[in-house]
């Protein structure tokens, strides 16, 4: 199954700028796999997350000391707009995608369940290792461990799929079935988890502890708004990652019967800020990246958008108020604020470079917190360990019809803030 047989409709926003992311372990073998995805592509499990305790009194200071403090961190200069009212996300962050400056944050390092936003780390780790035109026939073993209630794209055993097809299933329908097949092609679930953990640590996403590659609920599986934003920034360095996360609609392979042409069915991205589904207006300049929703995590979302020369990354984790659209509404409000606040706020921190990047002008590499789960989960290196090295100085480019271009710039005034950054 080649890319030529897959019809993509890619988001075309006016983004014209020159070059510049287990089941408790995993569900037992033979766990039921639903044959077709839910209508919205998300889990059929209840959508409200259980009540959470208050954020820790102190958290990681990766990216700056203010980011380790609970509550909202923002330094408004004269003429700056006020932050949006009634934000209920337990954790959120607004960052400049070019400079890495964090414009505002709320409990940025609170380690919370990530849901399917963990698939950004899966893609950033595994996507470079598998040729997109490689074809794989799915086995029963490939599908073992797909958790009950998982979001699915509709992968079938004994059917063939290209890597390209499977990534469309991951990004558009958040398909845990596609994640498990790609993990099998990468050497198995356990190896993929090790690769992802090693890659997270290379990115200095040290709040992140990986249990399953698909983000399926597990008490030990956590990340943070800060880490998810780092991961998204790394993923967007990769052309295929940009293409998949910016795709609105595609055709996915269906039944494969002998003597008949392969059937295809339409799939649509579950990112409502791109599609306008559910009564949400598409956000001007949106360029991805990934949403999620599980019982433990509630709703999570990391988005990238550009207006004029300004490129922003926003992550929101688990709004406590509103319905299924609240994560998109709060993200859009933070995008609006970030674009309006350009040049009118003093950054409260920054997105740090990977460990393998040249950090001479960026202070010391980040350090993990004491007794963190991330240090417990990640020892063995894997194929994902070095994939972030292209972040430094790399270019984020192109969605069809426009471009989302980001270069890693040294933040303005950095020299005065070095003592705050870890």
Short mmCIF file of C-alpha atoms in Angstrom, two decimals:
data_model
loop_
_atom_site.label_atom_id
_atom_site.label_comp_id
_atom_site.label_asym_id
_atom_site.label_seq_id
_atom_site.Cartn_x
_atom_site.Cartn_y
_atom_site.Cartn_z
CA UNK A 1 0.00 0.00 0.00
CA UNK A 2 1.85 3.11 -1.13
CA UNK A 3 1.32 6.75 -0.34
CA UNK A 4 0.04 7.19 -3.90
CA UNK A 5 -3.03 5.15 -3.03
CA UNK A 6 -3.88 7.28 -0.02
CA UNK A 7 -5.72 10.49 -0.70
CA UNK A 8 -4.80 13.18 1.77
CA UNK A 9 -6.59 16.41 2.39
CA UNK A 10 -4.04 18.51 4.21
CA UNK A 11 -4.88 21.63 6.14
CA UNK A 12 -4.11 24.70 4.05
CA UNK A 13 -3.83 27.68 6.32
CA UNK A 14 -2.26 30.96 5.30
CA UNK A 15 1.06 30.28 7.00
CA UNK A 16 3.50 31.78 4.54
CA UNK A 17 6.89 32.30 6.18
CA UNK A 18 10.34 31.83 4.68
CA UNK A 19 12.59 29.03 5.88
CA UNK A 20 13.70 29.56 9.14
CA UNK A 21 5.35 12.97 21.91
CA UNK A 22 -0.85 0.38 28.94
CA UNK A 23 -3.10 -0.84 29.98
CA UNK A 24 -1.87 -1.68 33.48
CA UNK A 25 1.17 -3.07 31.85
CA UNK A 26 -0.80 -3.87 28.71
CA UNK A 27 -4.11 -5.65 28.61
CA UNK A 28 -3.72 -9.40 28.71
CA UNK A 29 -3.15 -11.19 25.41
CA UNK A 30 -6.44 -11.77 23.72
CA UNK A 31 -8.07 -8.66 25.21
CA UNK A 32 -11.07 -7.70 23.10
CA UNK A 33 -10.34 -5.45 20.16
CA UNK A 34 -13.29 -3.61 18.72
CA UNK A 35 -13.63 -4.07 14.99
CA UNK A 36 -14.42 -0.47 14.12
CA UNK A 37 -13.57 2.88 15.70
CA UNK A 38 -16.11 4.83 17.75
CA UNK A 39 -17.82 7.64 15.89
CA UNK A 40 -15.53 10.25 17.41
CA UNK A 41 -12.39 8.13 17.29
CA UNK A 42 -11.92 8.33 21.05
CA UNK A 43 -12.27 5.89 23.91
CA UNK A 44 -15.75 4.77 24.93
CA UNK A 45 -14.66 4.98 28.55
CA UNK A 46 -16.22 7.77 30.66
CA UNK A 47 -14.69 11.11 29.83
CA UNK A 48 -14.53 12.73 33.28
CA UNK A 49 -11.27 12.29 35.12
CA UNK A 50 -11.39 11.58 38.84
CA UNK A 51 -10.77 14.39 41.28
CA UNK A 52 -7.07 15.22 41.57
CA UNK A 53 -5.09 16.53 44.52
CA UNK A 54 -3.57 19.97 44.49
CA UNK A 55 -0.33 20.32 42.50
CA UNK A 56 2.90 19.65 44.37
CA UNK A 57 4.30 22.56 46.33
CA UNK A 58 7.44 22.36 44.23
CA UNK A 59 8.05 20.72 40.88
CA UNK A 60 10.84 20.39 38.36
CA UNK A 61 12.67 23.60 37.49
CA UNK A 62 13.67 22.47 34.01
CA UNK A 63 13.31 25.58 31.89
CA UNK A 64 13.33 28.03 34.79
CA UNK A 65 12.66 28.31 38.51
CA UNK A 66 9.25 29.94 38.06
CA UNK A 67 8.03 26.89 36.15
CA UNK A 68 8.63 24.78 39.26
CA UNK A 69 6.14 26.77 41.31
CA UNK A 70 2.44 25.89 41.54
CA UNK A 71 -0.17 28.23 40.16
CA UNK A 72 -0.12 30.67 37.27
CA UNK A 73 3.17 32.24 36.25
CA UNK A 74 3.07 35.32 34.01
CA UNK A 75 4.91 38.66 33.93
CA UNK A 76 2.69 41.21 32.20
CA UNK A 77 4.36 44.37 30.90
CA UNK A 78 2.47 47.65 30.33
CA UNK A 79 -0.18 47.22 27.65
CA UNK A 80 -0.27 43.44 27.91
CA UNK A 81 -3.68 41.76 27.70
CA UNK A 82 -4.95 39.94 30.76
CA UNK A 83 -4.94 36.17 30.66
CA UNK A 84 -8.25 34.59 29.65
CA UNK A 85 -10.79 34.37 32.46
CA UNK A 86 -12.17 31.08 33.75
CA UNK A 87 -9.34 28.83 32.64
CA UNK A 88 -9.88 25.47 34.35
CA UNK A 89 -7.07 23.34 32.94
CA UNK A 90 -5.12 21.71 35.75
CA UNK A 91 -1.94 22.46 33.81
CA UNK A 92 -1.22 24.58 30.74
CA UNK A 93 1.58 26.42 28.96
CA UNK A 94 1.96 28.99 26.17
CA UNK A 95 5.35 29.09 24.43
CA UNK A 96 6.91 30.79 21.44
CA UNK A 97 7.74 27.99 19.01
CA UNK A 98 10.73 29.84 17.55
CA UNK A 99 12.56 31.20 20.57
CA UNK A 100 11.30 28.66 23.06
CA UNK A 101 10.28 31.44 25.45
CA UNK A 102 7.48 30.41 27.81
CA UNK A 103 5.07 33.35 27.82
CA UNK A 104 2.83 32.04 30.59
CA UNK A 105 2.23 28.77 32.40
CA UNK A 106 0.07 27.14 35.06
CA UNK A 107 1.47 24.15 36.99
CA UNK A 108 3.70 23.55 33.98
CA UNK A 109 5.56 20.57 35.49
CA UNK A 110 2.61 18.87 37.21
CA UNK A 111 2.96 15.21 36.27
CA UNK A 112 -0.46 14.11 35.00
CA UNK A 113 -1.84 11.32 32.79
CA UNK A 114 -1.27 12.35 29.16
CA UNK A 115 -3.84 10.18 27.31
CA UNK A 116 -3.22 10.06 23.55
CA UNK A 117 -0.92 13.08 23.55
CA UNK A 118 1.67 10.41 24.48
CA UNK A 119 1.39 9.36 20.83
CA UNK A 120 3.43 12.47 19.95
CA UNK A 121 6.40 10.91 21.75
CA UNK A 122 5.66 7.56 20.10
CA UNK A 123 5.70 9.19 16.66
CA UNK A 124 8.75 11.35 17.34
CA UNK A 125 10.62 8.24 18.45
CA UNK A 126 9.50 5.59 15.96
CA UNK A 127 8.54 7.49 12.81
CA UNK A 128 12.16 7.96 11.61
CA UNK A 129 12.90 4.23 11.91
CA UNK A 130 10.28 2.81 9.50
CA UNK A 131 10.15 3.61 5.74
CA UNK A 132 6.71 4.97 4.96
CA UNK A 133 6.24 2.69 1.92
CA UNK A 134 7.06 -0.49 3.89
CA UNK A 135 4.09 -2.90 3.82
CA UNK A 136 3.22 -5.18 6.72
CA UNK A 137 0.67 -7.98 7.05
CA UNK A 138 -0.94 -7.73 10.47
CA UNK A 139 -0.87 -10.79 12.72
CA UNK A 140 -2.90 -11.71 15.79
CA UNK A 141 0.23 -11.18 17.88
CA UNK A 142 0.57 -7.60 16.60
CA UNK A 143 -2.84 -6.76 18.07
CA UNK A 144 -2.32 -8.33 21.47
CA UNK A 145 -2.61 -5.93 24.38
CA UNK A 146 -4.85 -3.32 22.72
CA UNK A 147 -6.77 -2.20 25.78
CA UNK A 148 -10.55 -2.47 26.15
CA UNK A 149 -12.28 0.77 25.16
CA UNK A 150 -9.34 1.90 23.03
CA UNK A 151 -9.81 4.33 20.19
CA UNK A 152 -9.30 2.42 16.95
CA UNK A 153 -8.86 3.19 13.28
CA UNK A 154 -10.01 -0.28 12.17
CA UNK A 155 -6.85 -2.29 11.49
CA UNK A 156 -7.66 -5.95 10.69
CA UNK A 157 -5.60 -9.06 11.25
CA UNK A 158 -4.41 -10.82 8.06
CA UNK A 159 -4.66 -7.54 6.10
CA UNK A 160 -1.76 -5.54 4.68
CA UNK A 161 -1.05 -1.90 5.49
CA UNK A 162 1.75 0.47 4.61
CA UNK A 163 3.58 2.36 7.33
CA UNK A 164 2.06 5.49 5.78
CA UNK A 165 -1.46 4.08 6.27
CA UNK A 166 -0.72 3.21 9.88
CA UNK A 167 0.62 6.67 10.74
CA UNK A 168 -2.53 8.20 9.31
CA UNK A 169 -4.47 5.95 11.67
CA UNK A 170 -2.33 7.09 14.61
CA UNK A 171 -2.60 10.82 13.96
CA UNK A 172 -6.12 11.16 12.59
CA UNK A 173 -8.07 8.57 14.58
CA UNK A 174 -5.68 8.12 17.52
CA UNK A 175 -5.79 4.43 16.69
CA UNK A 176 -4.29 2.26 19.41
CA UNK A 177 -4.52 -0.65 16.97
CA UNK A 178 -2.21 1.19 14.55
CA UNK A 179 0.17 2.04 17.41
CA UNK A 180 0.46 -1.61 18.39
CA UNK A 181 1.19 -2.73 14.83
CA UNK A 182 3.87 -0.07 14.37
CA UNK A 183 5.34 -1.03 17.75
CA UNK A 184 5.50 -4.65 16.63
CA UNK A 185 7.34 -3.52 13.50
CA UNK A 186 9.73 -1.57 15.75
CA UNK A 187 10.66 -4.69 17.71
CA UNK A 188 7.75 -4.98 20.11
CA UNK A 189 5.94 -3.03 22.81
CA UNK A 190 8.64 -3.38 25.46
CA UNK A 191 11.40 -2.19 23.15
CA UNK A 192 9.26 0.69 21.93
CA UNK A 193 8.56 1.80 25.50
CA UNK A 194 12.30 1.74 26.24
CA UNK A 195 13.01 3.71 23.07
CA UNK A 196 10.39 6.31 23.98
CA UNK A 197 11.70 6.68 27.52
CA UNK A 198 15.25 7.14 26.27
CA UNK A 199 14.08 9.71 23.75
CA UNK A 200 12.10 11.62 26.38
CA UNK A 201 15.20 11.82 28.54
CA UNK A 202 17.28 13.00 25.57
CA UNK A 203 14.73 15.77 25.01
CA UNK A 204 14.91 16.63 28.73
CA UNK A 205 11.22 15.77 29.04
CA UNK A 206 11.96 14.49 32.54
CA UNK A 207 8.42 14.60 33.91
CA UNK A 208 7.50 11.84 31.45
CA UNK A 209 7.28 8.17 32.39
CA UNK A 210 6.21 5.84 29.59
CA UNK A 211 4.22 2.67 30.30
CA UNK A 212 2.49 2.15 26.95
CA UNK A 213 3.19 3.70 23.55
CA UNK A 214 -0.46 4.58 22.92
CA UNK A 215 -1.13 6.59 26.11
CA UNK A 216 -3.58 4.03 27.50
CA UNK A 217 -4.40 4.73 31.15
CA UNK A 218 -1.97 3.45 33.75
CA UNK A 219 -1.32 4.99 37.19
CA UNK A 220 2.41 5.19 36.43
CA UNK A 221 2.07 6.78 32.99
CA UNK A 222 2.55 10.53 33.32
CA UNK A 223 3.83 13.59 31.52
CA UNK A 224 3.38 17.35 31.92
CA UNK A 225 2.30 20.33 29.89
CA UNK A 226 5.95 21.38 29.72
CA UNK A 227 7.12 17.98 28.47
CA UNK A 228 4.34 17.58 25.92
CA UNK A 229 5.26 20.98 24.50
CA UNK A 230 8.94 19.97 24.25
CA UNK A 231 7.93 16.74 22.53
CA UNK A 232 5.65 18.50 20.05
CA UNK A 233 8.41 20.96 19.20
CA UNK A 234 10.77 18.07 18.48
CA UNK A 235 8.21 16.18 16.41
CA UNK A 236 7.46 19.19 14.28
CA UNK A 237 11.07 19.14 13.11
CA UNK A 238 10.18 16.08 11.03
CA UNK A 239 8.46 16.56 7.67
CA UNK A 240 6.36 13.39 7.92
CA UNK A 241 5.28 14.28 11.47
CA UNK A 242 4.13 17.71 10.22
CA UNK A 243 2.29 16.14 7.30
CA UNK A 244 0.42 13.62 9.43
CA UNK A 245 -0.52 15.94 12.29
CA UNK A 246 -1.69 18.56 9.77
CA UNK A 247 -3.89 16.17 7.77
CA UNK A 248 -7.62 16.77 8.11
CA UNK A 249 -9.02 13.84 6.12
CA UNK A 250 -7.67 10.71 4.43
CA UNK A 251 -8.70 7.36 2.98
CA UNK A 252 -7.82 4.32 5.07
CA UNK A 253 -7.61 0.76 3.70
CA UNK A 254 -10.64 -1.42 4.40
CA UNK A 255 -11.44 -5.01 3.48
CA UNK A 256 -8.95 -6.85 1.32
CA UNK A 257 -10.82 -9.66 -0.47
CA UNK A 258 -9.27 -11.94 -3.06
CA UNK A 259 -10.19 -11.01 -6.60
CA UNK A 260 -11.52 -7.59 -5.64
CA UNK A 261 -10.01 -4.14 -5.40
CA UNK A 262 -9.16 -3.02 -1.87
CA UNK A 263 -11.90 -1.05 -0.17
CA UNK A 264 -11.13 2.28 1.48
CA UNK A 265 -13.07 4.37 3.97
CA UNK A 266 -12.81 8.01 4.97
CA UNK A 267 -11.21 9.01 8.26
CA UNK A 268 -11.15 12.50 9.76
CA UNK A 269 -8.81 14.05 12.29
CA UNK A 270 -10.23 14.14 15.82
CA UNK A 271 -8.57 17.54 16.45
CA UNK A 272 -11.62 19.81 16.53
CA UNK A 273 -9.59 23.00 16.19
CA UNK A 274 -8.68 21.72 12.72
CA UNK A 275 -11.98 20.22 11.60
CA UNK A 276 -14.57 22.40 13.31
CA UNK A 277 -16.41 19.30 14.53
CA UNK A 278 -18.66 19.44 17.57
CA UNK A 279 -19.50 23.11 17.18
CA UNK A 280 -15.89 24.31 17.57
CA UNK A 281 -14.76 26.85 15.00
CA UNK A 282 -11.54 25.90 13.21
CA UNK A 283 -8.71 27.98 14.64
CA UNK A 284 -7.01 30.37 12.24
CA UNK A 285 -3.46 29.19 11.54
CA UNK A 286 -3.76 25.85 13.35
CA UNK A 287 -1.11 23.32 12.28
CA UNK A 288 -1.74 20.29 14.53
CA UNK A 289 -0.69 18.54 16.72
CA UNK A 290 -2.48 15.97 19.01
CA UNK A 291 -5.47 15.57 21.29
CA UNK A 292 -6.36 12.89 23.84
CA UNK A 293 -9.12 11.83 26.21
CA UNK A 294 -9.22 9.00 28.76
CA UNK A 295 -10.86 8.34 32.10
CA UNK A 296 -7.75 9.12 34.16
CA UNK A 297 -6.45 11.99 32.04
CA UNK A 298 -9.64 13.77 31.11
CA UNK A 299 -9.07 15.85 27.98
CA UNK A 300 -5.55 16.81 26.90
CA UNK A 301 -4.35 18.76 23.89
CA UNK A 302 -1.16 20.18 22.42
CA UNK A 303 -1.54 22.54 19.49
CA UNK A 304 0.68 24.59 17.18
CA UNK A 305 -0.55 27.67 15.34
CA UNK A 306 0.86 30.60 13.39
CA UNK A 307 -0.44 34.08 12.75
CA UNK A 308 1.82 36.43 10.85
CA UNK A 309 5.40 35.82 11.93
CA UNK A 310 4.40 34.54 15.36
CA UNK A 311 4.34 30.79 15.98
CA UNK A 312 2.97 29.43 19.25
CA UNK A 313 2.71 26.10 21.03
CA UNK A 314 -0.05 25.61 23.61
CA UNK A 315 -0.72 22.59 25.82
CA UNK A 316 -3.77 22.23 28.07
CA UNK A 317 -4.26 19.26 30.40
CA UNK A 318 -7.58 18.23 31.93
CA UNK A 319 -9.92 21.22 32.19
CA UNK A 320 -12.04 20.74 35.31
CA UNK A 321 -15.03 22.61 33.92
CA UNK A 322 -17.15 22.48 30.78
CA UNK A 323 -17.77 19.61 28.44
CA UNK A 324 -15.84 17.76 25.76
CA UNK A 325 -15.03 21.02 23.95
CA UNK A 326 -13.48 22.79 26.93
CA UNK A 327 -9.91 21.69 26.14
CA UNK A 328 -10.25 23.21 22.65
CA UNK A 329 -11.94 26.37 23.90
CA UNK A 330 -9.25 26.98 26.51
CA UNK A 331 -6.49 26.24 23.99
CA UNK A 332 -8.01 28.72 21.52
CA UNK A 333 -8.29 31.34 24.25
CA UNK A 334 -4.63 30.87 25.17
CA UNK A 335 -3.61 31.09 21.51
CA UNK A 336 -5.55 34.36 21.21
CA UNK A 337 -3.85 35.68 24.33
CA UNK A 338 -0.40 34.59 23.18
CA UNK A 339 -0.70 36.27 19.80
CA UNK A 340 -2.04 39.47 21.40
CA UNK A 341 0.66 39.44 24.10
CA UNK A 342 3.58 39.31 21.65
CA UNK A 343 6.31 41.61 22.96
CA UNK A 344 4.20 42.60 25.96
CA UNK A 345 5.22 39.96 28.48
CA UNK A 346 8.48 39.01 30.15
CA UNK A 347 9.05 35.26 29.65
CA UNK A 348 8.73 33.09 32.74
CA UNK A 349 11.02 30.35 31.41
CA UNK A 350 11.98 28.56 28.22
CA UNK A 351 11.83 25.26 26.39
CA UNK A 352 15.26 23.70 26.85
CA UNK A 353 17.27 22.08 24.06
CA UNK A 354 17.95 18.35 23.94
CA UNK A 355 20.87 17.04 25.98
CA UNK A 356 22.77 16.23 22.81
CA UNK A 357 22.47 19.76 21.45
CA UNK A 358 25.09 22.46 21.94
CA UNK A 359 24.11 23.96 25.29
CA UNK A 360 27.00 26.39 25.69
CA UNK A 361 24.69 29.37 25.32
CA UNK A 362 21.82 27.66 27.13
CA UNK A 363 23.22 27.04 30.62
CA UNK A 364 23.46 23.58 32.15
CA UNK A 365 21.54 20.56 30.94
CA UNK A 366 18.36 19.87 32.88
CA UNK A 367 18.36 17.53 35.83
CA UNK A 368 15.62 15.11 36.79
CA UNK A 369 13.76 15.52 40.03
CA UNK A 370 14.58 13.28 42.93
CA UNK A 371 12.88 9.88 42.93
CA UNK A 372 11.15 10.67 39.67
CA UNK A 373 9.33 7.91 37.85
CA UNK A 374 11.06 8.94 34.66
CA UNK A 375 14.42 7.87 36.05
CA UNK A 376 12.94 4.53 37.04
CA UNK A 377 11.53 3.73 33.64
CA UNK A 378 14.17 4.54 31.19
CA UNK A 379 17.55 2.96 31.42
CA UNK A 380 18.07 1.14 28.18
CA UNK A 381 18.70 3.19 25.11
CA UNK A 382 16.94 2.35 21.87
CA UNK A 383 16.31 3.55 18.39
CA UNK A 384 14.62 6.68 19.74
CA UNK A 385 17.53 7.87 21.86
CA UNK A 386 19.22 10.03 19.27
CA UNK A 387 16.35 11.11 17.11
CA UNK A 388 15.96 14.49 18.80
CA UNK A 389 19.42 15.68 17.85
CA UNK A 390 18.10 17.27 14.69
CA UNK A 391 16.01 19.68 16.75
CA UNK A 392 18.74 22.23 17.30
CA UNK A 393 18.81 24.59 14.36
CA UNK A 394 16.29 22.50 12.43
CA UNK A 395 13.45 23.94 10.42
CA UNK A 396 9.79 23.24 10.88
CA UNK A 397 8.13 23.53 7.55
CA UNK A 398 5.32 22.91 5.46
CA UNK A 399 1.74 22.05 5.46
CA UNK A 400 0.32 22.13 1.93
CA UNK A 401 -0.61 25.61 0.82
CA UNK A 402 1.56 27.27 3.44
CA UNK A 403 4.35 26.75 5.93
CA UNK A 404 4.80 26.40 9.66
CA UNK A 405 8.47 27.22 10.02
CA UNK A 406 10.31 27.30 13.33
CA UNK A 407 13.97 27.80 14.05
CA UNK A 408 15.49 27.42 17.49
CA UNK A 409 16.57 30.91 18.50
CA UNK A 410 18.32 31.98 21.66
CA UNK A 411 15.66 33.84 23.70
CA UNK A 412 16.02 37.58 24.03
CA UNK A 413 17.46 38.62 27.37
CA UNK A 414 18.66 35.09 28.02
CA UNK A 415 21.89 36.20 29.64
CA UNK A 416 19.95 37.92 32.42
CA UNK A 417 17.92 34.81 33.13
CA UNK A 418 20.64 32.16 33.15
CA UNK A 419 20.60 31.91 36.93
CA UNK A 420 16.90 30.91 36.80
CA UNK A 421 17.30 28.15 34.25
CA UNK A 422 18.26 24.55 34.83
#
